[in-house]
Amino acid sequence: MLLQTKKLCKQFGGIYALKDIDFEIMEGETLGLVGENGAGKSTLIKILTGVYSLDSGGILWDGKAAEIHNPCQSRDLGINVIHQDRNLIPAFSGIENIYLGLEYEKKAGIAVNWAKMKQRVEEVMTDLGVSIDLELPAALLTPPQKTMIEIVRAMMTQCKLLILDEPTASLTDRESEMLFEIIGKLKKKGTSILYVTHRMDEIFRLTDRITVFKNGQLVNTVETAEVNKEKIISMMTDNWVSEKLKTAGEFGEVLLNVEHLASKDNIVKDASFTVHAGEILGIFGLGGSGRTELLECVYGYRPVAGGKITLEGAPIGKPSPANSLRKGMVLICEDRRGKALVGSLNVKQNIVLSTIDRYAHFGVVDEKKEISDAEGQIDKLNIKTEGPKQPVLQLSGGNQQKVVFAKALMSNPKVLLCDEPSQAVDVKTRQEIHKLLRRKAEEGNAVVFVSSDLKEVLEVVDHVLIMANGKTREFFVNDGLTAEQVLAGCYAD
């Protein structure tokens, strides 16, 4: 046995991300790790690679107790990871990126011996059957070439366990086939592979065994040849049944129509949906499905390669945040502090930020009007604050999120694009946000709701649209809908 964990536990804020995990991977095997969003897969990877420390339990490596407190210790054991987001420095060449974290070859112990370094890299590439121009900066490499660079970097050391986290998320089918060939060669060399993905066809094609995580616990490990997709999905979910409150179910005109939208970075490949006045449309997808990127394309944050967006019957030529805001569409983005709030400003300044031009007259800002309007939003949304001039970062996470909503509502939008709108807020605020969105829908707005929490989706939305591999798929009416039905749609071939 190459790797074992014994009763491994990890908590965040008193909540178990992993609980009593007895996990194992054998020498030379490819083990698939699956589970829905929040199951604990990423937490396990971060513990094995030294990003997180475990709270209790132990790790055995080659049958001996191992301490992994940082990434260097993990790599010294022979563990390497390739994340969905490639960890390359754009301006560095292939050789420079491959040697990140490795000791450079030297001439006479002083000058860098680039020729020897290149020779060593080329030997590994030849062994793997990889061909890349090592002089090119990483910024000019294609997604599969970046993946290959990371694999070569991993194999420059004595890599015994290679962890692949959603490795094909940004690859085309042909590019994925190239990666699968490399995986086959690594397996023949005796390298163990932990393959983490939401793509069930890849799991069944590549793995020897499958381990299923659910709610931070290990459900079971099974032989791949002895199960089917339906069995794996049933192990992954508690199969909640929709508990959405009954609504009128009658919707008005189409407010937003998206046809065959694709992003320039190929994360969104082909997405179409329609949302009506009075409707909350849920878009659900597993990690790497492109759900966040889809909303960013619609709003204009992310460059679009093709497709058509129509807002209230009028086509939007080139999407941009300013254009979307002007036409009545707002985005509640996932990254509250990074993209929605300006931490150096106070509550009032953040609330009026998107409509600040309406308060300026002949170069003079009407601060009294700003304060009055901000106080109105503070009262409507029950924002707990010392006043409109309190620094926004002094508020709790839930109240910061309410400020984000207050800013969005200042523009009187007709369409609200909500990406993880209740992320990292308390239960009470979460309920208030749900009620706010339902109220806006009842007032004739259209709401697009994205959440990685499937149970939340089933509690809030009228319809569920599945997204997987950058494409929109099955459409469900949320009436008695079950979690298993939704997940089955996510894993459809």
Tab-separated table of C-alpha atoms in Angstrom:
chain	number	residue	atom	x	y	z
A	1	MET	CA	0.000	0.000	0.000
A	2	LEU	CA	1.471	3.357	-1.042
A	3	LEU	CA	-0.718	5.757	0.943
A	4	GLN	CA	-3.149	5.325	3.822
A	5	THR	CA	-4.950	7.747	6.082
A	6	LYS	CA	-6.278	6.689	9.473
A	7	LYS	CA	-9.287	8.455	11.022
A	8	LEU	CA	-8.218	11.686	9.334
A	9	CYS	CA	-10.254	14.744	10.434
A	10	LYS	CA	-10.305	18.407	9.460
A	11	GLN	CA	-12.657	21.119	10.732
A	12	PHE	CA	-13.278	24.719	9.727
A	13	GLY	CA	-15.194	26.845	12.209
A	14	GLY	CA	-16.376	23.784	14.078
A	15	ILE	CA	-17.759	22.169	10.908
A	16	TYR	CA	-16.198	18.947	9.688
A	17	ALA	CA	-14.797	19.180	6.172
A	18	LEU	CA	-13.422	15.658	6.623
A	19	LYS	CA	-14.374	13.210	9.354
A	20	ASP	CA	-12.735	9.879	10.177
A	21	ILE	CA	-11.349	9.321	6.668
A	22	ASP	CA	-9.751	5.900	6.142
A	23	PHE	CA	-8.439	6.385	2.628
A	24	GLU	CA	-5.929	4.302	0.690
A	25	ILE	CA	-4.255	4.112	-2.675
A	26	MET	CA	-2.115	1.227	-3.871
A	27	GLU	CA	1.142	1.338	-5.772
A	28	GLY	CA	0.668	1.677	-9.525
A	29	GLU	CA	-3.115	2.064	-9.481
A	30	THR	CA	-5.336	4.826	-10.816
A	31	LEU	CA	-7.907	5.675	-8.164
A	32	GLY	CA	-10.892	7.852	-9.005
A	33	LEU	CA	-12.126	10.236	-6.309
A	34	VAL	CA	-15.695	11.496	-6.757
A	35	GLY	CA	-18.269	13.413	-4.770
A	36	GLU	CA	-20.527	16.370	-5.289
A	37	ASN	CA	-19.593	19.961	-4.425
A	38	GLY	CA	-18.419	20.278	-0.824
A	39	ALA	CA	-17.898	16.546	-0.326
A	40	GLY	CA	-14.321	17.063	0.929
A	41	LYS	CA	-12.225	16.108	-2.097
A	42	SER	CA	-10.266	19.370	-2.275
A	43	THR	CA	-9.666	19.354	1.481
A	44	LEU	CA	-8.131	15.878	1.268
A	45	ILE	CA	-5.874	16.976	-1.616
A	46	LYS	CA	-4.692	20.017	0.354
A	47	ILE	CA	-3.869	17.865	3.377
A	48	LEU	CA	-1.918	15.374	1.266
A	49	THR	CA	0.016	18.200	-0.399
A	50	GLY	CA	0.760	20.121	2.801
A	51	VAL	CA	-1.485	23.124	2.190
A	52	TYR	CA	-3.700	22.234	5.172
A	53	SER	CA	-2.658	20.470	8.352
A	54	LEU	CA	-4.860	17.683	9.688
A	55	ASP	CA	-6.615	18.121	13.041
A	56	SER	CA	-6.448	14.472	14.060
A	57	GLY	CA	-5.689	11.070	12.590
A	58	GLY	CA	-2.609	9.982	10.742
A	59	ILE	CA	-0.976	9.389	7.358
A	60	LEU	CA	1.015	6.317	6.393
A	61	TRP	CA	3.408	6.380	3.406
A	62	ASP	CA	4.862	3.065	2.295
A	63	GLY	CA	3.594	1.631	5.570
A	64	LYS	CA	5.394	4.179	7.759
A	65	ALA	CA	3.993	7.177	9.634
A	66	ALA	CA	4.475	10.380	7.628
A	67	GLU	CA	4.361	14.031	8.621
A	68	ILE	CA	3.130	16.468	5.960
A	69	HIS	CA	3.168	20.039	7.221
A	70	ASN	CA	4.072	21.873	4.013
A	71	PRO	CA	4.266	21.300	0.236
A	72	CYS	CA	8.016	20.605	0.366
A	73	GLN	CA	7.513	17.662	2.715
A	74	SER	CA	4.773	16.333	0.446
A	75	ARG	CA	6.970	16.548	-2.640
A	76	ASP	CA	9.914	14.991	-0.817
A	77	LEU	CA	7.737	11.945	-0.175
A	78	GLY	CA	6.929	11.727	-3.878
A	79	ILE	CA	3.500	13.418	-4.025
A	80	ASN	CA	2.799	15.944	-6.789
A	81	VAL	CA	-0.463	17.639	-7.746
A	82	ILE	CA	-1.747	19.258	-10.923
A	83	HIS	CA	-4.621	21.582	-10.205
A	84	GLN	CA	-7.453	22.639	-12.481
A	85	ASP	CA	-5.909	26.128	-12.568
A	86	ARG	CA	-2.396	25.600	-13.876
A	87	ASN	CA	0.369	26.887	-11.580
A	88	LEU	CA	2.738	28.382	-14.121
A	89	ILE	CA	4.406	31.788	-14.288
A	90	PRO	CA	3.229	33.306	-17.606
A	91	ALA	CA	6.485	35.123	-18.412
A	92	PHE	CA	8.716	32.126	-17.631
A	93	SER	CA	9.832	29.707	-20.330
A	94	GLY	CA	9.002	26.028	-20.239
A	95	ILE	CA	12.356	25.163	-18.656
A	96	GLU	CA	12.031	27.896	-16.026
A	97	ASN	CA	8.547	26.715	-15.089
A	98	ILE	CA	9.617	23.068	-14.938
A	99	TYR	CA	12.463	23.985	-12.591
A	100	LEU	CA	10.254	25.966	-10.194
A	101	GLY	CA	11.085	24.662	-6.740
A	102	LEU	CA	13.965	22.549	-8.059
A	103	GLU	CA	17.656	23.262	-7.654
A	104	TYR	CA	19.236	24.736	-10.789
A	105	GLU	CA	22.179	22.974	-12.440
A	106	LYS	CA	25.375	25.039	-12.088
A	107	LYS	CA	28.659	25.493	-13.939
A	108	ALA	CA	31.578	25.480	-11.526
A	109	GLY	CA	29.021	25.970	-8.758
A	110	ILE	CA	28.274	29.530	-9.905
A	111	ALA	CA	26.678	30.078	-13.345
A	112	VAL	CA	23.370	28.448	-14.297
A	113	ASN	CA	23.928	25.530	-16.651
A	114	TRP	CA	20.928	26.010	-18.936
A	115	ALA	CA	22.149	23.445	-21.459
A	116	LYS	CA	22.308	20.683	-18.848
A	117	MET	CA	18.900	21.679	-17.464
A	118	LYS	CA	17.384	21.554	-20.947
A	119	GLN	CA	18.981	18.167	-21.596
A	120	ARG	CA	17.541	16.764	-18.374
A	121	VAL	CA	14.057	18.108	-19.180
A	122	GLU	CA	14.188	16.715	-22.716
A	123	GLU	CA	15.087	13.268	-21.376
A	124	VAL	CA	11.948	13.253	-19.230
A	125	MET	CA	9.842	14.568	-22.124
A	126	THR	CA	11.162	11.857	-24.433
A	127	ASP	CA	10.368	9.207	-21.842
A	128	LEU	CA	6.780	10.509	-21.657
A	129	GLY	CA	6.404	11.104	-25.381
A	130	VAL	CA	5.882	14.838	-24.915
A	131	SER	CA	6.978	17.483	-27.427
A	132	ILE	CA	6.908	21.165	-26.414
A	133	ASP	CA	8.928	24.233	-27.415
A	134	LEU	CA	10.695	24.861	-24.105
A	135	GLU	CA	11.767	28.379	-25.105
A	136	LEU	CA	8.204	29.687	-25.307
A	137	PRO	CA	6.809	31.588	-22.312
A	138	ALA	CA	3.935	29.834	-20.559
A	139	ALA	CA	1.560	32.608	-21.640
A	140	LEU	CA	1.869	31.383	-25.243
A	141	LEU	CA	1.285	27.705	-24.488
A	142	THR	CA	-2.022	25.946	-25.113
A	143	PRO	CA	-3.967	24.431	-22.171
A	144	PRO	CA	-2.737	20.865	-22.878
A	145	GLN	CA	0.851	22.088	-23.245
A	146	LYS	CA	0.589	23.772	-19.838
A	147	THR	CA	-0.693	20.499	-18.400
A	148	MET	CA	2.218	18.626	-19.968
A	149	ILE	CA	4.686	21.140	-18.508
A	150	GLU	CA	3.273	20.445	-15.042
A	151	ILE	CA	3.437	16.681	-15.580
A	152	VAL	CA	7.065	16.956	-16.718
A	153	ARG	CA	7.811	19.082	-13.645
A	154	ALA	CA	6.251	16.424	-11.422
A	155	MET	CA	8.293	13.655	-13.058
A	156	MET	CA	11.570	15.569	-12.603
A	157	THR	CA	11.449	14.262	-9.048
A	158	GLN	CA	10.769	10.752	-7.802
A	159	CYS	CA	7.013	11.113	-8.208
A	160	LYS	CA	5.237	8.115	-6.721
A	161	LEU	CA	1.746	9.659	-6.503
A	162	LEU	CA	0.411	12.146	-9.053
A	163	ILE	CA	-2.835	13.884	-8.123
A	164	LEU	CA	-4.838	15.205	-11.085
A	165	ASP	CA	-7.610	17.615	-10.067
A	166	GLU	CA	-10.106	18.183	-12.920
A	167	PRO	CA	-7.276	17.949	-15.484
A	168	THR	CA	-9.516	18.071	-18.576
A	169	ALA	CA	-11.736	20.986	-17.488
A	170	SER	CA	-10.341	23.385	-20.113
A	171	LEU	CA	-9.289	20.811	-22.727
A	172	THR	CA	-10.964	19.782	-25.965
A	173	ASP	CA	-11.706	16.102	-26.606
A	174	ARG	CA	-8.576	15.732	-28.743
A	175	GLU	CA	-6.427	17.439	-26.101
A	176	SER	CA	-7.911	15.185	-23.435
A	177	GLU	CA	-6.911	12.134	-25.447
A	178	MET	CA	-3.312	13.360	-25.383
A	179	LEU	CA	-3.491	13.583	-21.607
A	180	PHE	CA	-4.974	10.091	-21.314
A	181	GLU	CA	-2.049	8.685	-23.292
A	182	ILE	CA	0.382	10.299	-20.832
A	183	ILE	CA	-1.577	8.857	-17.894
A	184	GLY	CA	-1.283	5.417	-19.450
A	185	LYS	CA	2.493	5.793	-19.750
A	186	LEU	CA	2.804	6.962	-16.151
A	187	LYS	CA	0.810	3.971	-14.963
A	188	LYS	CA	3.097	1.596	-16.851
A	189	LYS	CA	6.040	3.238	-15.081
A	190	GLY	CA	4.413	2.339	-11.748
A	191	THR	CA	3.228	5.815	-10.795
A	192	SER	CA	0.042	5.862	-8.712
A	193	ILE	CA	-2.562	8.367	-9.860
A	194	LEU	CA	-5.366	9.950	-7.877
A	195	TYR	CA	-7.823	11.166	-10.507
A	196	VAL	CA	-10.371	13.715	-9.276
A	197	THR	CA	-13.092	14.734	-11.708
A	198	HIS	CA	-16.808	15.242	-12.169
A	199	ARG	CA	-16.655	13.589	-15.599
A	200	MET	CA	-17.988	10.107	-15.039
A	201	ASP	CA	-16.946	8.760	-18.434
A	202	GLU	CA	-13.310	9.538	-17.591
A	203	ILE	CA	-13.637	7.845	-14.201
A	204	PHE	CA	-14.894	4.628	-15.777
A	205	ARG	CA	-12.357	4.767	-18.589
A	206	LEU	CA	-9.196	5.450	-16.580
A	207	THR	CA	-9.537	4.109	-13.052
A	208	ASP	CA	-9.062	0.761	-11.330
A	209	ARG	CA	-11.100	1.690	-8.261
A	210	ILE	CA	-13.427	4.530	-7.251
A	211	THR	CA	-13.660	6.185	-3.827
A	212	VAL	CA	-16.852	8.123	-3.065
A	213	PHE	CA	-16.960	11.078	-0.658
A	214	LYS	CA	-20.171	12.596	0.716
A	215	ASN	CA	-20.554	15.399	3.265
A	216	GLY	CA	-16.937	15.082	4.377
A	217	GLN	CA	-17.060	11.339	4.874
A	218	LEU	CA	-15.825	8.377	2.866
A	219	VAL	CA	-18.850	6.370	1.760
A	220	ASN	CA	-17.146	3.455	0.011
A	221	THR	CA	-14.341	2.351	-2.293
A	222	VAL	CA	-15.384	0.017	-5.098
A	223	GLU	CA	-13.838	-1.763	-8.059
A	224	THR	CA	-14.586	0.269	-11.186
A	225	ALA	CA	-15.505	-2.827	-13.180
A	226	GLU	CA	-18.134	-3.861	-10.626
A	227	VAL	CA	-20.301	-0.692	-10.606
A	228	ASN	CA	-22.111	1.592	-13.036
A	229	LYS	CA	-22.741	5.315	-13.148
A	230	GLU	CA	-26.148	5.068	-11.460
A	231	LYS	CA	-24.655	3.195	-8.495
A	232	ILE	CA	-21.936	5.805	-8.009
A	233	ILE	CA	-24.435	8.678	-8.167
A	234	SER	CA	-26.685	7.003	-5.594
A	235	MET	CA	-23.712	6.781	-3.208
A	236	MET	CA	-22.861	10.457	-3.700
A	237	THR	CA	-26.157	12.014	-2.637
A	238	ASP	CA	-28.598	12.021	0.250
A	239	ASN	CA	-31.246	12.419	-2.471
A	240	TRP	CA	-33.034	15.417	-1.025
A	241	VAL	CA	-36.478	16.167	-2.399
A	242	SER	CA	-37.274	19.741	-3.324
A	243	GLU	CA	-38.769	21.737	-0.455
A	244	LYS	CA	-39.391	24.899	-2.457
A	245	LEU	CA	-42.280	26.993	-1.256
A	246	LYS	CA	-45.264	26.921	-3.582
A	247	THR	CA	-45.422	29.889	-5.909
A	248	ALA	CA	-47.919	31.029	-8.500
A	249	GLY	CA	-45.928	29.299	-11.213
A	250	GLU	CA	-47.078	31.827	-13.786
A	251	PHE	CA	-44.366	33.874	-15.427
A	252	GLY	CA	-44.384	36.946	-17.603
A	253	GLU	CA	-42.480	37.915	-20.718
A	254	VAL	CA	-38.972	36.762	-21.506
A	255	LEU	CA	-36.526	39.240	-19.980
A	256	LEU	CA	-33.249	37.510	-20.794
A	257	ASN	CA	-32.505	35.129	-23.640
A	258	VAL	CA	-29.065	33.584	-24.209
A	259	GLU	CA	-28.330	31.525	-27.326
A	260	HIS	CA	-25.241	29.375	-27.935
A	261	LEU	CA	-22.934	31.555	-25.864
A	262	ALA	CA	-19.223	30.669	-25.847
A	263	SER	CA	-16.274	32.296	-24.102
A	264	LYS	CA	-12.945	33.083	-25.742
A	265	ASP	CA	-11.095	30.939	-23.188
A	266	ASN	CA	-13.260	27.919	-24.166
A	267	ILE	CA	-14.532	27.366	-20.615
A	268	VAL	CA	-18.071	28.168	-21.763
A	269	LYS	CA	-18.539	26.180	-24.955
A	270	ASP	CA	-22.259	26.279	-25.819
A	271	ALA	CA	-24.778	27.716	-23.365
A	272	SER	CA	-28.396	28.660	-23.968
A	273	PHE	CA	-31.187	29.604	-21.569
A	274	THR	CA	-34.251	31.799	-21.179
A	275	VAL	CA	-35.563	33.448	-18.014
A	276	HIS	CA	-38.932	35.166	-17.632
A	277	ALA	CA	-40.320	37.940	-15.484
A	278	GLY	CA	-41.278	36.438	-12.119
A	279	GLU	CA	-38.985	33.408	-12.531
A	280	ILE	CA	-35.993	32.220	-10.530
A	281	LEU	CA	-33.930	30.025	-12.837
A	282	GLY	CA	-31.306	27.875	-11.169
A	283	ILE	CA	-28.168	26.939	-13.084
A	284	PHE	CA	-26.490	24.010	-11.385
A	285	GLY	CA	-23.219	22.362	-12.280
A	286	LEU	CA	-20.396	20.572	-10.556
A	287	GLY	CA	-16.913	22.031	-10.140
A	288	GLY	CA	-15.423	23.082	-13.478
A	289	SER	CA	-18.789	23.047	-15.275
A	290	GLY	CA	-18.511	26.719	-16.268
A	291	ARG	CA	-21.500	28.043	-14.345
A	292	THR	CA	-19.693	31.080	-12.881
A	293	GLU	CA	-17.978	31.791	-16.183
A	294	LEU	CA	-21.362	31.719	-17.946
A	295	LEU	CA	-22.732	34.513	-15.752
A	296	GLU	CA	-19.524	36.489	-16.279
A	297	CYS	CA	-19.959	36.149	-20.052
A	298	VAL	CA	-23.582	37.278	-19.918
A	299	TYR	CA	-22.706	40.283	-17.765
A	300	GLY	CA	-19.610	41.211	-19.756
A	301	TYR	CA	-16.804	40.395	-17.316
A	302	ARG	CA	-15.475	37.555	-19.481
A	303	PRO	CA	-14.776	37.954	-23.232
A	304	VAL	CA	-17.287	36.226	-25.506
A	305	ALA	CA	-16.328	34.310	-28.634
A	306	GLY	CA	-19.820	33.752	-30.024
A	307	GLY	CA	-23.518	33.548	-29.303
A	308	LYS	CA	-26.358	35.982	-28.802
A	309	ILE	CA	-27.703	37.772	-25.706
A	310	THR	CA	-31.080	39.496	-25.763
A	311	LEU	CA	-32.255	41.656	-22.840
A	312	GLU	CA	-35.903	42.727	-22.815
A	313	GLY	CA	-36.120	42.008	-26.539
A	314	ALA	CA	-33.072	44.081	-27.485
A	315	PRO	CA	-29.855	42.324	-28.597
A	316	ILE	CA	-26.700	43.145	-26.667
A	317	GLY	CA	-23.906	43.467	-29.194
A	318	LYS	CA	-20.745	43.413	-27.106
A	319	PRO	CA	-21.451	42.615	-23.444
A	320	SER	CA	-19.788	44.818	-20.848
A	321	PRO	CA	-20.573	45.526	-17.170
A	322	ALA	CA	-21.349	49.175	-17.939
A	323	ASN	CA	-23.685	48.223	-20.785
A	324	SER	CA	-25.409	45.526	-18.713
A	325	LEU	CA	-25.923	47.882	-15.791
A	326	ARG	CA	-27.282	50.587	-18.053
A	327	LYS	CA	-29.755	48.176	-19.648
A	328	GLY	CA	-31.034	46.801	-16.338
A	329	MET	CA	-28.946	43.718	-15.531
A	330	VAL	CA	-26.740	43.307	-12.452
A	331	LEU	CA	-24.345	40.608	-11.260
A	332	ILE	CA	-24.004	39.514	-7.650
A	333	CYS	CA	-20.583	37.913	-8.053
A	334	GLU	CA	-19.075	35.047	-6.101
A	335	ASP	CA	-15.993	36.991	-4.996
A	336	ARG	CA	-17.544	39.500	-2.611
A	337	ARG	CA	-14.362	41.220	-1.443
A	338	GLY	CA	-12.435	40.917	-4.691
A	339	LYS	CA	-15.068	42.106	-7.181
A	340	ALA	CA	-18.142	43.491	-5.410
A	341	LEU	CA	-16.900	45.667	-2.554
A	342	VAL	CA	-14.208	48.320	-2.269
A	343	GLY	CA	-12.704	47.610	1.128
A	344	SER	CA	-11.242	51.083	1.603
A	345	LEU	CA	-14.673	52.726	1.240
A	346	ASN	CA	-17.497	52.996	3.733
A	347	VAL	CA	-20.978	51.487	3.565
A	348	LYS	CA	-22.577	54.483	1.858
A	349	GLN	CA	-19.838	54.806	-0.751
A	350	ASN	CA	-20.148	51.128	-1.664
A	351	ILE	CA	-23.946	51.255	-1.918
A	352	VAL	CA	-24.000	54.212	-4.318
A	353	LEU	CA	-20.923	53.141	-6.279
A	354	SER	CA	-22.721	51.743	-9.333
A	355	THR	CA	-25.070	54.758	-9.606
A	356	ILE	CA	-22.692	57.498	-8.489
A	357	ASP	CA	-23.258	59.611	-11.601
A	358	ARG	CA	-26.834	60.379	-10.568
A	359	TYR	CA	-25.556	62.291	-7.497
A	360	ALA	CA	-23.202	64.630	-9.357
A	361	HIS	CA	-24.498	68.019	-10.545
A	362	PHE	CA	-22.116	70.387	-12.297
A	363	GLY	CA	-19.158	68.629	-10.692
A	364	VAL	CA	-20.594	68.742	-7.176
A	365	VAL	CA	-21.664	65.537	-5.389
A	366	ASP	CA	-24.931	65.690	-3.430
A	367	GLU	CA	-23.758	63.763	-0.366
A	368	LYS	CA	-27.002	64.344	1.513
A	369	LYS	CA	-28.889	62.529	-1.234
A	370	GLU	CA	-26.276	59.754	-1.205
A	371	ILE	CA	-26.686	59.284	2.532
A	372	SER	CA	-30.475	59.375	2.292
A	373	ASP	CA	-30.597	56.723	-0.425
A	374	ALA	CA	-28.017	54.569	1.334
A	375	GLU	CA	-29.977	54.734	4.582
A	376	GLY	CA	-33.068	53.678	2.670
A	377	GLN	CA	-31.296	50.539	1.437
A	378	ILE	CA	-29.863	49.884	4.907
A	379	ASP	CA	-33.395	49.927	6.332
A	380	LYS	CA	-34.926	47.825	3.527
A	381	LEU	CA	-32.297	45.096	3.763
A	382	ASN	CA	-31.888	45.308	7.548
A	383	ILE	CA	-28.137	45.881	7.306
A	384	LYS	CA	-26.598	45.886	10.781
A	385	THR	CA	-24.259	48.869	10.785
A	386	GLU	CA	-23.288	51.822	12.991
A	387	GLY	CA	-24.260	54.089	10.121
A	388	PRO	CA	-23.671	54.727	6.416
A	389	LYS	CA	-20.156	56.015	7.048
A	390	GLN	CA	-18.900	52.904	8.836
A	391	PRO	CA	-16.041	51.174	6.925
A	392	VAL	CA	-17.592	48.309	5.027
A	393	LEU	CA	-14.950	45.792	6.114
A	394	GLN	CA	-15.977	46.300	9.732
A	395	LEU	CA	-19.318	44.637	8.984
A	396	SER	CA	-19.957	40.910	9.361
A	397	GLY	CA	-19.796	38.758	6.242
A	398	GLY	CA	-23.579	38.565	6.042
A	399	ASN	CA	-23.981	42.318	6.279
A	400	GLN	CA	-21.258	42.877	3.707
A	401	GLN	CA	-23.259	40.664	1.354
A	402	LYS	CA	-26.357	42.761	2.042
A	403	VAL	CA	-24.342	45.840	1.037
A	404	VAL	CA	-23.533	44.057	-2.238
A	405	PHE	CA	-27.256	43.530	-2.818
A	406	ALA	CA	-28.018	47.130	-1.827
A	407	LYS	CA	-25.561	48.405	-4.446
A	408	ALA	CA	-27.093	46.125	-7.077
A	409	LEU	CA	-30.661	47.185	-6.296
A	410	MET	CA	-29.814	50.892	-6.506
A	411	SER	CA	-29.899	50.616	-10.298
A	412	ASN	CA	-33.461	49.162	-10.262
A	413	PRO	CA	-32.466	46.120	-12.338
A	414	LYS	CA	-34.891	43.898	-14.195
A	415	VAL	CA	-32.517	40.917	-14.292
A	416	LEU	CA	-30.403	39.750	-11.352
A	417	LEU	CA	-27.533	37.332	-12.045
A	418	CYS	CA	-26.685	35.775	-8.676
A	419	ASP	CA	-23.504	33.707	-8.319
A	420	GLU	CA	-23.286	32.039	-4.895
A	421	PRO	CA	-25.294	34.899	-3.318
A	422	SER	CA	-25.464	33.257	0.125
A	423	GLN	CA	-21.888	32.015	0.291
A	424	ALA	CA	-20.174	32.449	3.678
A	425	VAL	CA	-23.165	34.065	5.417
A	426	ASP	CA	-25.041	32.959	8.516
A	427	VAL	CA	-28.287	30.978	8.382
A	428	LYS	CA	-30.494	33.989	9.135
A	429	THR	CA	-28.910	36.118	6.394
A	430	ARG	CA	-29.150	33.194	3.996
A	431	GLN	CA	-32.906	33.017	4.579
A	432	GLU	CA	-33.227	36.779	4.171
A	433	ILE	CA	-31.423	36.609	0.826
A	434	HIS	CA	-33.714	33.814	-0.353
A	435	LYS	CA	-36.790	35.855	0.623
A	436	LEU	CA	-35.362	38.949	-1.086
A	437	LEU	CA	-34.862	37.078	-4.360
A	438	ARG	CA	-38.344	35.617	-4.226
A	439	ARG	CA	-39.773	39.069	-3.520
A	440	LYS	CA	-37.919	40.568	-6.477
A	441	ALA	CA	-39.266	37.778	-8.700
A	442	GLU	CA	-42.817	38.446	-7.490
A	443	GLU	CA	-42.301	42.118	-8.370
A	444	GLY	CA	-41.638	41.092	-11.987
A	445	ASN	CA	-37.891	40.712	-12.029
A	446	ALA	CA	-36.013	37.744	-13.483
A	447	VAL	CA	-33.436	36.003	-11.318
A	448	VAL	CA	-30.671	33.637	-12.450
A	449	PHE	CA	-29.441	31.732	-9.393
A	450	VAL	CA	-26.153	29.821	-9.291
A	451	SER	CA	-25.105	27.867	-6.214
A	452	SER	CA	-22.803	24.919	-5.592
A	453	ASP	CA	-25.173	23.843	-2.798
A	454	LEU	CA	-27.705	21.574	-4.492
A	455	LYS	CA	-30.009	21.554	-1.496
A	456	GLU	CA	-30.152	25.354	-1.578
A	457	VAL	CA	-30.940	25.303	-5.297
A	458	LEU	CA	-33.861	22.939	-4.705
A	459	GLU	CA	-35.179	25.211	-1.944
A	460	VAL	CA	-35.090	28.430	-3.982
A	461	VAL	CA	-35.572	28.078	-7.730
A	462	ASP	CA	-38.522	27.464	-10.040
A	463	HIS	CA	-36.542	25.645	-12.711
A	464	VAL	CA	-33.124	23.984	-12.806
A	465	LEU	CA	-30.855	24.046	-15.844
A	466	ILE	CA	-27.916	21.659	-15.775
A	467	MET	CA	-24.489	22.788	-16.927
A	468	ALA	CA	-21.556	20.419	-17.511
A	469	ASN	CA	-18.293	20.703	-19.436
A	470	GLY	CA	-19.123	24.258	-20.473
A	471	LYS	CA	-22.467	23.322	-22.024
A	472	THR	CA	-26.044	23.683	-20.843
A	473	ARG	CA	-27.924	20.404	-20.704
A	474	GLU	CA	-31.132	19.106	-19.178
A	475	PHE	CA	-33.915	21.413	-17.916
A	476	PHE	CA	-36.074	20.480	-14.909
A	477	VAL	CA	-39.231	21.916	-13.390
A	478	ASN	CA	-38.578	22.142	-9.641
A	479	ASP	CA	-41.694	20.305	-8.473
A	480	GLY	CA	-40.821	17.261	-6.399
A	481	LEU	CA	-37.402	17.273	-8.038
A	482	THR	CA	-34.752	15.133	-6.289
A	483	ALA	CA	-31.029	15.615	-5.849
A	484	GLU	CA	-30.370	12.316	-7.570
A	485	GLN	CA	-32.269	13.430	-10.669
A	486	VAL	CA	-30.207	16.616	-10.852
A	487	LEU	CA	-26.879	14.841	-10.338
A	488	ALA	CA	-27.785	12.248	-12.947
A	489	GLY	CA	-28.231	15.137	-15.381
A	490	CYS	CA	-24.801	16.480	-14.447
A	491	TYR	CA	-23.184	13.143	-15.195
A	492	ALA	CA	-25.068	12.410	-18.409
A	493	ASP	CA	-22.769	11.438	-21.268
